[in-house]
Tab-separated table of C-alpha atoms and ligand atoms in Angstrom:
chain	number	residue	atom	x	y	z
A	1	UNK	CA	-27.761	88.228	183.044
A	2	UNK	CA	-28.594	84.804	184.411
A	3	UNK	CA	-31.398	84.468	186.966
A	4	UNK	CA	-31.392	80.975	188.457
A	5	UNK	CA	-33.924	79.898	191.067
A	6	UNK	CA	-32.798	77.264	193.552
A	7	UNK	CA	-36.042	75.638	194.649
A	8	UNK	CA	-36.916	72.950	197.184
A	9	UNK	CA	-38.493	72.170	200.548
A	10	UNK	CA	-36.857	73.148	203.881
A	11	UNK	CA	-33.629	71.225	204.438
A	12	UNK	CA	-33.381	70.040	200.817
A	13	UNK	CA	-29.829	71.366	200.511
A	14	UNK	CA	-30.350	74.749	198.822
A	15	UNK	CA	-27.874	76.617	201.017
A	16	UNK	CA	-25.422	73.708	200.878
A	17	UNK	CA	-25.364	73.577	197.073
A	18	UNK	CA	-25.465	77.339	196.517
A	19	UNK	CA	-21.803	78.052	197.297
A	20	UNK	CA	-20.370	75.825	194.549
A	21	UNK	CA	-22.942	77.121	192.052
A	22	UNK	CA	-22.194	80.806	192.663
A	23	UNK	CA	-18.466	80.182	192.438
A	24	UNK	CA	-18.638	78.220	189.204
A	25	UNK	CA	-20.992	80.617	187.396
A	26	UNK	CA	-20.000	83.958	189.010
A	27	UNK	CA	-23.444	84.543	190.517
A	28	UNK	CA	-24.566	86.440	193.602
A	29	UNK	CA	-26.265	84.143	196.112
A	30	UNK	CA	-29.487	85.726	197.400
A	31	UNK	CA	-31.131	83.719	200.177
A	32	UNK	CA	-34.185	85.548	201.521
A	33	UNK	CA	-33.967	83.402	204.685
A	34	UNK	CA	-30.369	84.513	205.286
A	35	UNK	CA	-31.202	88.154	204.529
A	36	UNK	CA	-34.070	87.995	207.043
A	37	UNK	CA	-31.891	86.328	209.721
A	38	UNK	CA	-29.369	89.157	209.224
A	39	UNK	CA	-32.125	91.749	209.795
A	40	UNK	CA	-33.113	89.904	212.996
A	41	UNK	CA	-29.506	89.726	214.224
A	42	UNK	CA	-29.090	93.468	213.591
A	43	UNK	CA	-32.359	94.235	215.414
A	44	UNK	CA	-33.836	96.303	212.560
A	45	UNK	CA	-37.557	97.178	212.377
A	46	UNK	CA	-37.964	94.695	209.521
A	47	UNK	CA	-36.187	92.028	211.591
A	48	UNK	CA	-38.444	92.630	214.592
A	49	UNK	CA	-41.559	92.214	212.439
A	50	UNK	CA	-40.216	89.100	210.679
A	51	UNK	CA	-39.002	87.261	213.791
A	52	UNK	CA	-42.325	86.001	215.166
A	53	UNK	CA	-43.413	84.774	211.715
A	54	UNK	CA	-40.128	82.948	211.083
A	55	UNK	CA	-40.118	81.422	214.572
A	56	UNK	CA	-43.636	80.121	213.903
A	57	UNK	CA	-42.567	78.615	210.568
A	58	UNK	CA	-44.852	80.940	208.586
A	59	UNK	CA	-43.934	83.104	205.604
A	60	UNK	CA	-43.214	86.819	205.963
A	61	UNK	CA	-45.380	89.081	203.725
A	62	UNK	CA	-44.668	88.945	199.989
A	63	UNK	CA	-43.939	92.718	199.762
A	64	UNK	CA	-41.158	92.403	202.345
A	65	UNK	CA	-39.140	89.792	200.466
A	66	UNK	CA	-39.925	91.309	197.070
A	67	UNK	CA	-38.456	94.605	198.312
A	68	UNK	CA	-35.295	92.880	199.558
A	69	UNK	CA	-34.788	91.136	196.208
A	70	UNK	CA	-35.423	94.302	194.197
A	71	UNK	CA	-32.894	96.232	196.328
A	72	UNK	CA	-30.291	93.503	195.888
A	73	UNK	CA	-30.775	93.429	192.102
A	74	UNK	CA	-30.318	97.207	191.917
A	75	UNK	CA	-27.277	97.377	194.186
A	76	UNK	CA	-25.254	94.459	192.770
A	77	UNK	CA	-22.618	94.965	190.104
A	78	UNK	CA	-19.929	92.829	188.472
A	79	UNK	CA	-21.677	89.459	188.520
A	80	UNK	CA	-22.898	87.253	185.682
A	81	UNK	CA	-26.234	86.793	187.417
A	82	UNK	CA	-28.087	85.749	190.559
A	83	UNK	CA	-28.914	82.546	192.376
A	84	UNK	CA	-32.225	83.002	194.187
A	85	UNK	CA	-32.488	80.621	197.166
A	86	UNK	CA	-35.840	80.481	198.970
A	87	UNK	CA	-37.424	83.062	196.653
A	88	UNK	CA	-39.994	83.006	195.115
A	89	UNK	CA	-42.053	81.009	197.591
A	90	UNK	CA	-45.595	81.953	196.537
A	91	UNK	CA	-47.260	82.408	193.149
A	92	UNK	CA	-47.571	86.137	193.938
A	93	UNK	CA	-43.786	86.357	194.514
A	94	UNK	CA	-43.126	84.507	191.235
A	95	UNK	CA	-45.335	86.968	189.369
A	96	UNK	CA	-43.632	89.921	191.083
A	97	UNK	CA	-40.238	88.501	190.096
A	98	UNK	CA	-41.317	88.153	186.456
A	99	UNK	CA	-42.407	91.809	186.487
A	100	UNK	CA	-39.155	93.012	188.095
A	101	UNK	CA	-37.102	91.131	185.510
A	102	UNK	CA	-39.264	92.139	182.543
A	103	UNK	CA	-38.779	95.809	183.488
A	104	UNK	CA	-35.067	95.343	182.709
A	105	UNK	CA	-35.651	93.142	179.648
A	106	UNK	CA	-34.658	90.009	181.583
A	107	UNK	CA	-36.338	86.718	182.502
A	108	UNK	CA	-35.849	83.683	184.747
A	109	UNK	CA	-33.131	81.476	183.211
A	110	UNK	CA	-33.974	78.158	184.905
A	111	UNK	CA	-35.449	76.693	188.073
A	112	UNK	CA	-33.234	74.058	189.698
A	113	UNK	CA	-35.444	72.125	192.084
A	114	UNK	CA	-33.898	69.882	194.751
A	115	UNK	CA	-36.463	67.351	195.948
A	116	UNK	CA	-36.441	65.202	199.104
A	117	UNK	CA	-39.320	63.426	200.892
A	118	UNK	CA	-40.886	64.937	204.044
A	119	UNK	CA	-39.268	62.348	206.343
A	120	UNK	CA	-35.820	63.370	205.163
A	121	UNK	CA	-36.610	67.076	205.722
A	122	UNK	CA	-36.917	66.390	209.450
A	123	UNK	CA	-33.719	64.303	209.569
A	124	UNK	CA	-31.731	67.035	207.794
A	125	UNK	CA	-33.120	69.822	209.968
A	126	UNK	CA	-32.471	67.898	213.182
A	127	UNK	CA	-28.906	67.336	212.050
A	128	UNK	CA	-28.430	71.029	211.286
A	129	UNK	CA	-30.032	72.053	214.604
A	130	UNK	CA	-27.243	70.208	216.416
A	131	UNK	CA	-24.616	72.252	214.532
A	132	UNK	CA	-25.970	75.713	213.650
A	133	UNK	CA	-28.563	76.649	216.281
A	134	UNK	CA	-31.051	78.295	213.899
A	135	UNK	CA	-34.084	79.409	215.944
A	136	UNK	CA	-36.584	77.973	213.438
A	137	UNK	CA	-34.878	74.542	213.598
A	138	UNK	CA	-35.345	74.176	217.361
A	139	UNK	CA	-39.023	73.232	217.748
A	140	UNK	CA	-40.854	70.275	216.216
A	141	UNK	CA	-43.958	72.475	215.883
A	142	UNK	CA	-42.066	75.079	213.823
A	143	UNK	CA	-40.561	72.447	211.540
A	144	UNK	CA	-43.999	70.869	210.976
A	145	UNK	CA	-45.447	74.259	210.084
A	146	UNK	CA	-42.576	74.977	207.659
A	147	UNK	CA	-43.328	71.680	205.895
A	148	UNK	CA	-47.075	72.423	205.820
A	149	UNK	CA	-46.436	75.960	204.539
A	150	UNK	CA	-44.151	74.557	201.841
A	151	UNK	CA	-46.837	72.157	200.570
A	152	UNK	CA	-49.629	74.731	200.697
A	153	UNK	CA	-47.984	77.903	199.456
A	154	UNK	CA	-44.725	76.992	197.705
A	155	UNK	CA	-45.265	73.632	195.986
A	156	UNK	CA	-47.795	75.159	193.515
A	157	UNK	CA	-44.778	76.891	191.951
A	158	UNK	CA	-43.660	73.530	190.529
A	159	UNK	CA	-46.551	73.589	188.044
A	160	UNK	CA	-46.125	77.324	187.505
A	161	UNK	CA	-42.525	76.815	186.326
A	162	UNK	CA	-43.162	73.507	184.530
A	163	UNK	CA	-45.579	75.407	182.287
A	164	UNK	CA	-42.814	77.817	181.296
A	165	UNK	CA	-40.483	74.910	180.423
A	166	UNK	CA	-37.776	76.186	182.780
A	167	UNK	CA	-38.126	73.589	185.522
A	168	UNK	CA	-35.412	70.984	186.168
A	169	UNK	CA	-35.839	68.539	189.034
A	170	UNK	CA	-32.859	67.041	190.880
A	171	UNK	CA	-33.049	64.061	193.251
A	172	UNK	CA	-31.824	65.571	196.519
A	173	UNK	CA	-31.569	62.320	198.461
A	174	UNK	CA	-28.009	61.394	197.425
A	175	UNK	CA	-24.761	62.606	198.973
A	176	UNK	CA	-23.842	66.307	198.790
A	177	UNK	CA	-21.378	65.496	195.972
A	178	UNK	CA	-23.935	63.450	194.001
A	179	UNK	CA	-26.496	66.244	194.214
A	180	UNK	CA	-23.883	68.827	193.205
A	181	UNK	CA	-22.861	66.970	190.065
A	182	UNK	CA	-26.512	66.411	189.093
A	183	UNK	CA	-27.058	70.183	189.413
A	184	UNK	CA	-24.003	71.023	187.320
A	185	UNK	CA	-25.115	68.558	184.624
A	186	UNK	CA	-28.533	70.191	184.548
A	187	UNK	CA	-27.164	73.742	184.395
B	1	LIG	P1	-35.007	79.682	204.627
B	1	LIG	O1	-33.796	80.129	205.306
B	1	LIG	O2	-35.108	79.810	203.158
B	1	LIG	O3	-35.287	78.189	205.082
B	1	LIG	P2	-35.896	76.926	204.318
B	1	LIG	O4	-36.545	77.132	203.019
B	1	LIG	O5	-36.755	76.289	205.359
B	1	LIG	O6	-34.704	76.116	203.899
B	1	LIG	P3	-33.466	75.738	204.778
B	1	LIG	O7	-32.499	76.854	204.805
B	1	LIG	O8	-33.990	75.184	206.078
B	1	LIG	O9	-32.923	74.492	203.951
B	1	LIG	P4	-31.841	74.380	202.789
B	1	LIG	O10	-32.541	73.804	201.599
B	1	LIG	O11	-31.053	75.619	202.602
B	1	LIG	O12	-30.943	73.219	203.403
B	1	LIG	P5	-29.414	73.222	203.849
B	1	LIG	O13	-28.545	73.344	202.663
B	1	LIG	O14	-29.192	74.146	204.985
B	1	LIG	O15	-36.262	80.457	205.241
B	1	LIG	C1	-36.437	80.584	206.633
B	1	LIG	C2	-37.711	81.365	206.926
B	1	LIG	O16	-37.594	82.717	206.410
B	1	LIG	C3	-38.993	80.822	206.269
B	1	LIG	O17	-39.596	79.788	207.039
B	1	LIG	C4	-39.857	82.085	206.210
B	1	LIG	O18	-40.408	82.383	207.460
B	1	LIG	C5	-38.828	83.182	205.867
B	1	LIG	N1	-38.681	83.351	204.421
B	1	LIG	C6	-37.559	83.102	203.682
B	1	LIG	N2	-37.773	83.356	202.383
B	1	LIG	C7	-39.051	83.777	202.288
B	1	LIG	C8	-39.878	84.153	201.179
B	1	LIG	N3	-39.421	84.160	199.920
B	1	LIG	N4	-41.156	84.541	201.442
B	1	LIG	C9	-41.635	84.579	202.724
B	1	LIG	N5	-40.914	84.183	203.798
B	1	LIG	C10	-39.634	83.802	203.583
B	1	LIG	O19	-29.304	71.705	204.373
B	1	LIG	C11	-29.935	71.295	205.560
B	1	LIG	C12	-29.011	70.332	206.332
B	1	LIG	O20	-28.839	69.140	205.587
B	1	LIG	C13	-27.609	70.882	206.582
B	1	LIG	O21	-27.182	70.473	207.836
B	1	LIG	C14	-26.766	70.249	205.474
B	1	LIG	O22	-25.425	70.073	205.854
B	1	LIG	C15	-27.460	68.920	205.282
B	1	LIG	N6	-27.397	68.429	203.896
B	1	LIG	C16	-27.587	69.159	202.770
B	1	LIG	N7	-27.503	68.373	201.677
B	1	LIG	C17	-27.264	67.109	202.131
B	1	LIG	C18	-27.073	65.830	201.486
B	1	LIG	N8	-27.139	65.715	200.136
B	1	LIG	N9	-26.853	64.747	202.259
B	1	LIG	C19	-26.816	64.855	203.618
B	1	LIG	N10	-26.956	66.028	204.285
B	1	LIG	C20	-27.191	67.140	203.557
B	2	LIG	MG1	-31.110	77.556	203.455
């Protein structure tokens, strides 16, 4: 099985690029952000607990997302692999993922990292806010905290994955089509 990680700051284009990637390589797209928004929309206990953290632009606890990913791995059949979008987001999550995969004799295939500068993150999120109405896109304060959280908790994963030789960085500042073809070349 293939286990690709789609990495990058908020608004980098992970969700945008995921659909073409899953189609081309027969992968299941697993976005922890989307899974959490579904829990919130359905009003589950997990959703209720996650909502205030997401609205503040903070991360939900590692165990929560690790459980969601583990369940999805176990319940998915008939795919060539997975495209993890927005997971892992902390070193602890990356280590938990390695353990989950090792238990089945698997490992991370590659980390595709889409990079854009902080200024562009805000532009992209403002643009999306005018179209999609995501709660965590609405307030400047939330967006700033998502960017801060990314730099503090998630960016250390770049070195983590560079050390394993699985890290490929893509310039995310071009058009959607340019970024897509750079990703396909890398994969
Ligand atoms: P999540 O949903 O993962 O949000 P995120 O990481 O902040 O990323 P986004 O979804 O905002 O950005 P994206 O890269 O998908 O960009 P998109 O393609 O939409 O997480 C939300 C929250 O859930 C977190 O803050 C946290 O609280 C919680 N959470 C999730 N996972 C967690 C985890 N593992 N651990 C703990 N907590 C977790 O593009 C953005 C916009 O730009 C769109 O409008 C798009 O059309 C446009 N665009 C895209 N590419 C281009 C381009 N090349 N040119 C011009 N426009 C473009
Ligand atoms: Mg997304």
